[in-house]
XYZ file of C-alpha atoms in Angstrom:
474
model
C 11.611 22.168 18.412
C 8.004 19.854 18.808
C 7.948 18.526 21.911
C 9.125 13.932 22.612
C 5.429 13.626 22.585
C 4.315 15.191 19.407
C 7.226 14.106 16.671
C 5.854 10.912 16.331
C 2.617 12.404 14.336
C 4.521 15.323 12.580
C 4.147 14.546 8.598
C 7.179 14.181 6.831
C 7.588 17.557 5.231
C 7.715 19.046 8.065
C 10.041 16.744 9.157
C 12.595 17.446 6.218
C 11.850 21.161 7.535
C 13.291 21.078 10.686
C 16.465 18.401 9.643
C 17.396 20.966 7.073
C 16.760 24.191 9.211
C 18.936 22.449 11.833
C 16.356 22.926 14.469
C 16.592 18.999 15.341
C 18.693 16.898 13.674
C 17.485 13.485 11.892
C 19.451 11.752 14.550
C 17.220 12.142 16.903
C 13.890 11.801 15.075
C 15.323 8.721 14.160
C 16.052 7.826 17.801
C 12.886 8.947 19.274
C 10.992 7.140 16.545
C 13.116 4.144 17.039
C 12.380 3.731 21.087
C 8.493 3.790 20.215
C 8.608 1.099 17.980
C 10.737 -0.712 20.427
C 8.133 0.564 23.673
C 4.562 0.050 21.780
C 4.877 -2.329 19.177
C 4.834 -5.691 21.123
C 1.096 -5.716 20.488
C 0.864 -4.889 17.425
C 3.481 -6.495 15.062
C 4.198 -3.502 12.855
C 7.829 -5.045 12.555
C 10.095 -8.054 11.217
C 13.128 -6.513 11.320
C 14.037 -2.848 12.649
C 17.377 -1.277 11.164
C 18.492 -0.096 14.781
C 21.719 1.523 14.467
C 22.175 1.715 10.858
C 19.331 4.003 10.543
C 20.684 6.360 13.784
C 24.185 6.306 11.431
C 22.222 6.891 8.013
C 20.574 9.746 9.696
C 23.720 11.228 11.086
C 25.205 10.689 7.420
C 22.124 13.416 6.911
C 22.808 15.717 9.253
C 26.349 15.736 8.552
C 25.902 17.179 4.648
C 23.224 19.301 5.284
C 25.699 21.242 8.265
C 28.235 20.442 5.379
C 25.735 22.558 3.206
C 24.991 19.814 0.806
C 21.894 20.204 -0.856
C 19.408 17.820 0.858
C 16.890 15.531 -0.946
C 13.225 15.370 -0.763
C 13.345 12.893 1.827
C 16.356 14.461 3.980
C 16.265 13.300 7.561
C 12.762 11.761 7.013
C 12.133 8.228 7.989
C 10.908 5.823 5.901
C 9.509 1.734 6.709
C 9.962 -0.242 3.927
C 7.594 -3.875 3.745
C 9.897 -6.634 4.110
C 9.508 -7.765 0.241
C 12.152 -5.728 -1.078
C 15.649 -6.384 -0.801
C 17.691 -3.689 1.475
C 21.387 -4.255 1.753
C 23.132 -5.600 4.446
C 19.428 -5.327 6.171
C 18.055 -8.411 6.580
C 14.485 -8.723 4.053
C 12.404 -12.429 4.511
C 9.645 -11.622 2.229
C 7.682 -12.956 5.605
C 8.864 -16.309 4.865
C 10.599 -19.119 6.924
C 12.241 -20.235 3.918
C 14.437 -16.608 3.775
C 14.140 -15.932 7.877
C 17.880 -15.552 7.819
C 18.462 -13.453 4.129
C 20.825 -10.382 4.028
C 20.751 -8.675 0.719
C 23.864 -7.449 -0.960
C 22.388 -4.897 -2.873
C 19.005 -2.680 -2.463
C 16.225 -2.527 -4.370
C 15.406 0.274 -6.714
C 12.938 1.621 -4.278
C 15.356 1.770 -1.766
C 18.027 3.058 -3.826
C 15.994 5.977 -4.616
C 14.816 6.799 -1.632
C 18.375 6.865 0.429
C 19.243 8.893 -2.309
C 16.566 11.416 -1.932
C 17.683 11.530 1.766
C 15.271 9.325 3.026
C 16.399 7.445 6.279
C 15.188 3.395 6.711
C 14.012 3.339 9.903
C 13.027 -0.612 9.569
C 11.220 -3.716 7.576
C 7.725 -3.610 8.320
C 5.391 -7.214 8.590
C 4.025 -8.826 5.320
C 2.318 -12.464 5.207
C 4.086 -14.714 3.274
C 5.459 -12.955 -0.637
C 2.268 -10.621 0.068
C 0.283 -13.580 -0.428
C -2.587 -13.126 1.984
C -5.429 -10.818 2.831
C -4.409 -10.741 6.580
C -0.601 -10.174 7.502
C 0.512 -13.166 8.963
C 2.916 -15.397 8.502
C 5.486 -18.476 9.994
C 8.308 -16.063 11.126
C 6.366 -12.922 13.947
C 3.106 -12.900 15.592
C 0.038 -11.671 13.260
C -0.028 -7.554 12.791
C -3.038 -6.411 14.738
C -5.373 -2.966 13.965
C -3.986 -0.606 15.697
C -7.853 1.299 16.503
C -8.775 -2.663 17.645
C -5.776 -5.224 18.976
C -8.476 -8.170 18.696
C -8.475 -6.809 14.428
C -6.236 -7.576 11.479
C -4.483 -4.716 10.180
C -5.306 -5.894 6.749
C -2.564 -7.233 3.932
C -0.611 -7.437 2.017
C 0.968 -3.928 3.544
C -0.484 -4.617 7.160
C 2.787 -3.457 8.758
C 3.178 -0.477 6.972
C -0.212 0.515 7.513
C -0.269 -0.533 11.202
C 2.902 1.626 11.310
C 2.133 4.624 10.187
C -1.153 4.331 12.477
C 1.148 3.807 15.256
C 2.972 6.877 14.726
C 6.252 5.019 13.881
C 7.051 7.188 11.252
C 5.441 9.281 8.460
C 5.701 7.368 4.952
C 6.143 3.788 4.055
C 6.531 1.932 0.743
C 3.749 -1.188 0.126
C 3.458 -2.948 -2.819
C -0.549 -3.853 -4.425
C -1.282 -6.597 -6.680
C -5.602 -6.642 -5.771
C -5.715 -4.157 -3.389
C -2.377 -4.908 -1.172
C -2.258 -0.774 -0.343
C -5.725 0.125 -0.118
C -7.718 -2.772 1.829
C -5.012 -2.537 4.940
C -4.834 1.956 4.591
C -8.751 1.753 4.799
C -9.103 -0.659 7.842
C -6.588 1.386 9.238
C -7.401 4.692 8.915
C -4.225 5.925 7.027
C -3.391 7.663 2.932
C -2.490 4.583 0.323
C -2.007 4.900 -2.975
C -1.771 2.509 -5.787
C 0.018 3.867 -9.003
C -0.823 2.968 -12.557
C 1.427 -0.173 -13.765
C 5.123 0.554 -14.551
C 4.943 3.879 -13.085
C 7.361 2.565 -10.622
C 10.059 0.211 -11.772
C 9.789 -3.379 -10.090
C 13.181 -3.982 -9.329
C 14.923 -6.564 -6.369
C 12.066 -7.895 -4.081
C 10.379 -10.952 -3.563
C 6.620 -11.815 -4.574
C 6.461 -9.758 -8.114
C 3.647 -11.144 -10.677
C 4.378 -9.893 -14.753
C 1.358 -7.641 -14.806
C -0.679 -6.435 -11.490
C 2.368 -6.030 -9.034
C 2.726 -1.665 -8.246
C 4.933 -0.605 -5.286
C 3.462 2.995 -3.790
C 3.380 5.166 -1.189
C 1.705 5.104 1.921
C 1.146 8.137 4.559
C -0.632 10.060 6.530
C -0.471 12.835 4.666
C -0.932 13.345 1.206
C 1.821 16.239 0.440
C 3.955 13.093 1.692
C 2.744 10.606 -0.151
C 3.505 12.661 -3.864
C 6.834 13.325 -2.736
C 7.531 9.857 -1.788
C 5.582 8.875 -5.025
C 8.282 11.770 -7.123
C 10.657 9.475 -5.084
C 9.545 5.893 -6.275
C 8.308 6.851 -10.210
C 10.614 6.761 -13.453
C 12.502 4.412 -15.551
C 14.741 2.135 -15.589
C 16.188 -0.161 -17.660
C 15.892 -3.483 -15.803
C 11.992 -3.622 -15.602
C 11.196 -4.078 -18.979
C 7.462 -3.375 -18.087
C 8.141 0.303 -16.645
C 6.901 3.024 -18.215
C 9.710 5.462 -19.973
C 8.202 8.570 -20.059
C 9.363 11.089 -17.426
C 6.226 11.121 -14.657
C 4.637 14.857 -13.849
C 5.596 16.738 -11.171
C 2.977 15.587 -8.652
C 3.349 18.018 -6.026
C 3.327 21.353 -8.594
C -0.667 21.660 -8.738
C -1.564 19.240 -5.598
C -3.670 22.182 -4.328
C -5.098 23.276 -7.415
C -8.249 21.337 -7.314
C -10.686 19.307 -8.840
C -12.665 22.377 -10.278
C -15.169 20.953 -13.482
C -13.383 17.363 -13.276
C -16.321 14.654 -14.484
C -16.905 11.645 -11.690
C -19.059 8.698 -11.091
C -19.639 6.631 -8.381
C -19.146 2.968 -9.098
C -21.858 0.270 -8.322
C -20.275 -3.272 -7.886
C -23.390 -5.657 -6.773
C -20.975 -8.788 -6.162
C -19.444 -6.348 -3.767
C -22.554 -4.817 -2.545
C -23.815 -8.544 -1.300
C -20.960 -8.516 0.563
C -20.826 -5.111 2.514
C -21.999 -3.792 5.381
C -24.736 -1.668 4.855
C -23.364 1.520 7.288
C -19.962 1.543 5.845
C -21.690 2.005 2.037
C -23.625 4.681 3.866
C -20.315 6.524 5.380
C -18.577 5.934 1.793
C -21.522 7.357 -0.341
C -22.316 10.108 1.847
C -18.407 11.209 1.818
C -18.185 10.573 -2.029
C -21.242 13.140 -2.907
C -19.130 15.725 -0.860
C -16.937 15.680 -4.383
C -19.876 18.451 -5.847
C -18.550 21.229 -3.034
C -15.301 20.899 -4.193
C -16.563 21.701 -7.786
C -16.525 18.761 -9.162
C -19.147 17.043 -11.202
C -20.994 13.827 -9.669
C -22.927 12.288 -12.116
C -26.245 11.350 -11.281
C -26.451 7.830 -12.138
C -23.880 5.090 -10.831
C -21.896 3.315 -13.333
C -21.363 -0.691 -13.338
C -18.749 -2.032 -14.680
C -18.509 -6.206 -16.007
C -17.038 -7.591 -13.826
C -17.775 -10.909 -14.749
C -14.560 -13.076 -15.112
C -12.305 -10.992 -13.363
C -11.596 -12.108 -10.533
C -10.764 -15.707 -11.717
C -8.908 -14.264 -14.341
C -6.670 -12.624 -12.228
C -6.276 -15.800 -10.208
C -4.749 -17.436 -12.476
C -2.336 -15.157 -13.757
C -1.079 -13.829 -10.373
C -0.690 -16.989 -9.182
C 1.213 -18.491 -12.260
C 3.265 -15.653 -12.391
C 4.458 -16.414 -8.504
C 4.639 -20.006 -9.565
C 6.989 -18.989 -12.138
C 8.960 -16.196 -10.255
C 9.623 -18.146 -7.401
C 6.882 -21.013 -6.320
C 8.739 -23.426 -9.500
C 12.010 -23.072 -7.682
C 10.747 -23.703 -4.037
C 8.914 -26.979 -5.031
C 12.157 -28.642 -6.671
C 13.345 -28.735 -2.754
C 10.633 -30.895 -0.542
C 12.133 -29.391 2.438
C 12.296 -25.746 1.527
C 8.878 -25.909 0.257
C 7.577 -27.467 3.779
C 8.853 -24.734 5.498
C 5.799 -22.701 3.620
C 2.516 -21.707 5.309
C -0.156 -23.403 3.830
C -1.551 -20.796 2.227
C 1.673 -19.870 -0.752
C 1.783 -23.956 -0.590
C -1.990 -24.300 -1.835
C -1.434 -21.202 -4.484
C 1.884 -22.777 -5.965
C 0.080 -26.018 -5.840
C -3.075 -24.783 -7.944
C -1.345 -22.895 -9.973
C 0.773 -26.027 -11.285
C -2.488 -27.316 -12.824
C -3.490 -24.233 -14.487
C -2.898 -24.635 -18.622
C -1.551 -23.048 -21.634
C -4.927 -22.168 -22.539
C -6.665 -21.307 -19.325
C -3.541 -18.501 -18.830
C -4.405 -17.255 -22.733
C -7.921 -17.000 -22.012
C -6.787 -15.234 -19.312
C -4.713 -12.500 -20.840
C -8.047 -11.377 -23.141
C -10.842 -11.368 -20.474
C -7.781 -8.696 -18.911
C -7.776 -6.977 -22.754
C -11.359 -6.814 -22.681
C -12.252 -5.657 -19.222
C -9.704 -2.630 -20.408
C -11.005 -1.727 -22.926
C -14.375 -1.817 -21.539
C -12.874 0.616 -18.761
C -11.609 2.844 -21.184
C -15.247 3.204 -22.722
C -15.941 4.101 -19.482
C -13.916 6.965 -18.410
C -14.322 8.513 -22.153
C -17.168 10.281 -20.189
C -15.359 10.441 -16.900
C -12.153 11.736 -15.619
C -12.115 9.627 -11.947
C -14.893 6.786 -9.946
C -15.379 6.432 -7.212
C -16.271 3.454 -4.425
C -15.350 1.667 -1.267
C -12.290 0.395 -0.561
C -13.325 -2.246 0.803
C -17.098 -2.202 2.477
C -16.820 -3.616 5.904
C -14.695 -3.136 8.703
C -11.422 -4.865 9.404
C -13.028 -8.424 10.526
C -11.783 -9.824 13.820
C -9.126 -12.024 13.212
C -10.419 -15.131 15.783
C -13.522 -15.268 14.082
C -12.051 -14.411 10.337
C -14.075 -16.666 8.284
C -13.393 -14.730 4.796
C -10.955 -16.891 3.452
C -13.683 -18.963 0.604
C -15.363 -15.215 0.480
C -11.668 -13.391 -0.954
C -13.135 -12.616 -4.323
C -16.128 -10.479 -2.881
C -13.467 -9.252 -0.385
C -11.423 -7.767 -3.437
C -14.573 -6.551 -5.676
C -13.565 -2.966 -5.135
C -9.782 -3.127 -5.480
C -9.001 -6.374 -7.682
C -10.388 -5.391 -11.500
C -8.473 -1.992 -10.895
C -5.066 -4.239 -10.981
C -6.200 -5.845 -13.424
C -6.829 -3.375 -15.844
C -3.395 -1.282 -14.844
C -4.944 1.826 -13.647
C -4.254 3.951 -10.571
C -6.052 4.419 -7.591
C -6.057 5.661 -3.746
C -7.731 4.996 -0.664
C -8.940 7.948 1.434
C -9.511 8.115 5.168
C -13.222 9.427 5.167
C -14.683 8.556 8.632
C -15.259 5.360 11.269
C -18.009 2.861 11.623
C -18.186 1.272 15.121
C -15.079 3.857 15.732
C -13.198 2.023 12.915
C -12.020 3.782 10.002
C -13.477 3.200 6.098
C -11.631 4.083 3.412
C -13.456 5.911 0.023
C -10.958 4.984 -3.009
C -10.378 7.454 -6.163
C -9.457 5.396 -9.525
C -7.875 7.471 -12.211
C -6.947 5.726 -15.665
C -3.405 4.948 -15.911
C -0.432 7.571 -15.391
C -3.263 9.878 -14.002
C -1.862 10.481 -10.759
C -1.467 13.342 -10.409
C -4.930 14.379 -10.520
C -5.832 11.046 -8.052
C -3.901 13.019 -5.287
C -5.329 16.393 -6.053
C -8.668 14.972 -5.844
C -7.593 13.402 -2.390
C -5.753 16.251 -1.069
C -9.572 17.929 -0.963
C -11.369 15.319 0.707
C -7.591 15.609 2.929
C -8.897 19.214 3.911
C -12.388 18.397 3.505
C -12.317 15.694 6.633
C -8.431 16.139 8.259
C -7.880 12.552 9.770
C -4.207 13.131 10.331
C -5.237 14.476 12.929
C -6.826 11.578 14.277
C -5.096 8.268 15.745
C -5.795 5.354 17.359
C -7.104 6.003 21.216
C -3.729 6.240 23.699
C -5.067 2.798 25.837
C -4.721 0.888 22.479
C -0.950 2.739 22.304
C 0.334 1.867 25.776
C -1.830 -1.323 26.199
């Protein structure tokens, strides 16, 4: 058994090995992590709700099943955190909203049900802005989630609580969601790995804040193998989601270490984002990207440019209107509940109410044309590389980003818009803060993206990099 001070940094696959071999128990692992969260999270605010005794009971059930000789699942005894947009039966799910502050779901979301069936232990619900609708993880029911590397800075959003929890050693695996960068942005800013599955690869059922075209639910971890394992658990069709893929997912672990020799790769030059980005961040990310040649991949000599003109506006129309149709319109009919919303949620719903059918139709057409152009670009390449975000995590107190959100998400939002898959891989530090490289693949090419991410992980083992100890104990 590893020492108490080390267990919180172990990857999920190693924790499962310890549990299955009965060298330690799922109950002990869960208890240690709950104690660590209770002691250290007061300055980070990564969690909105801890599972506590319920998590201990789940862990005991896993230990009992293993002792009885039952076949352990792929997440046997592994603690997993759940973004608080997704329903957990009997455990508070708020969506980050004051309106649903006391909401106790009567059923699990499909993600939680699959994680539990795989033997995972639900540790708690991580912080999220209201319905995942803001680039910082800030709302009205908890303090803002802060960056473990420097507490004055944001952890990003909207899966900021999930990313911060991983960076702090509050568990090895997290469930996040991403409609415009909400997994990848906080992953880059907190120095962990996060994956956006292609649209429909993971079915959607049971939560707040989903959109018709863009939302994908995906794994976040400190270890690529762990993320691949969680994606395997999550992926696969279900009848309740009419938009999910109906084919069986591939085996994401089978060829994880097969390398990417011969894979064709291009660097994506995004002039909109570059005008906003910090040169030192772009330099670190580009230098990391150029390492891909040492893995046997073929990096194109000239960068690729994509026509993203109008993409951010079309995304905004489709996303905001879908969210209003999904939940906002219902809340508008109750002025008392609508008044409880954050200003950013109110503003989005009110703006969406003014969008015409003509504008919505044109946005759908812009999406179709962008998908076609991206398909053409990928005719010559297997993967694209780009920064996840061109800056380090901003200081919260001097936030002037709200009016520049299109630039903030310029590297991530177009990928959701097209329904492609992508991952953010830690690739270095600028001023003591982590930065991320984005690896982008075609729809249903998550296995290739994971293989490429694994190569970067081996070249730069970020899972051994942790926030300074004095910040943990502050």
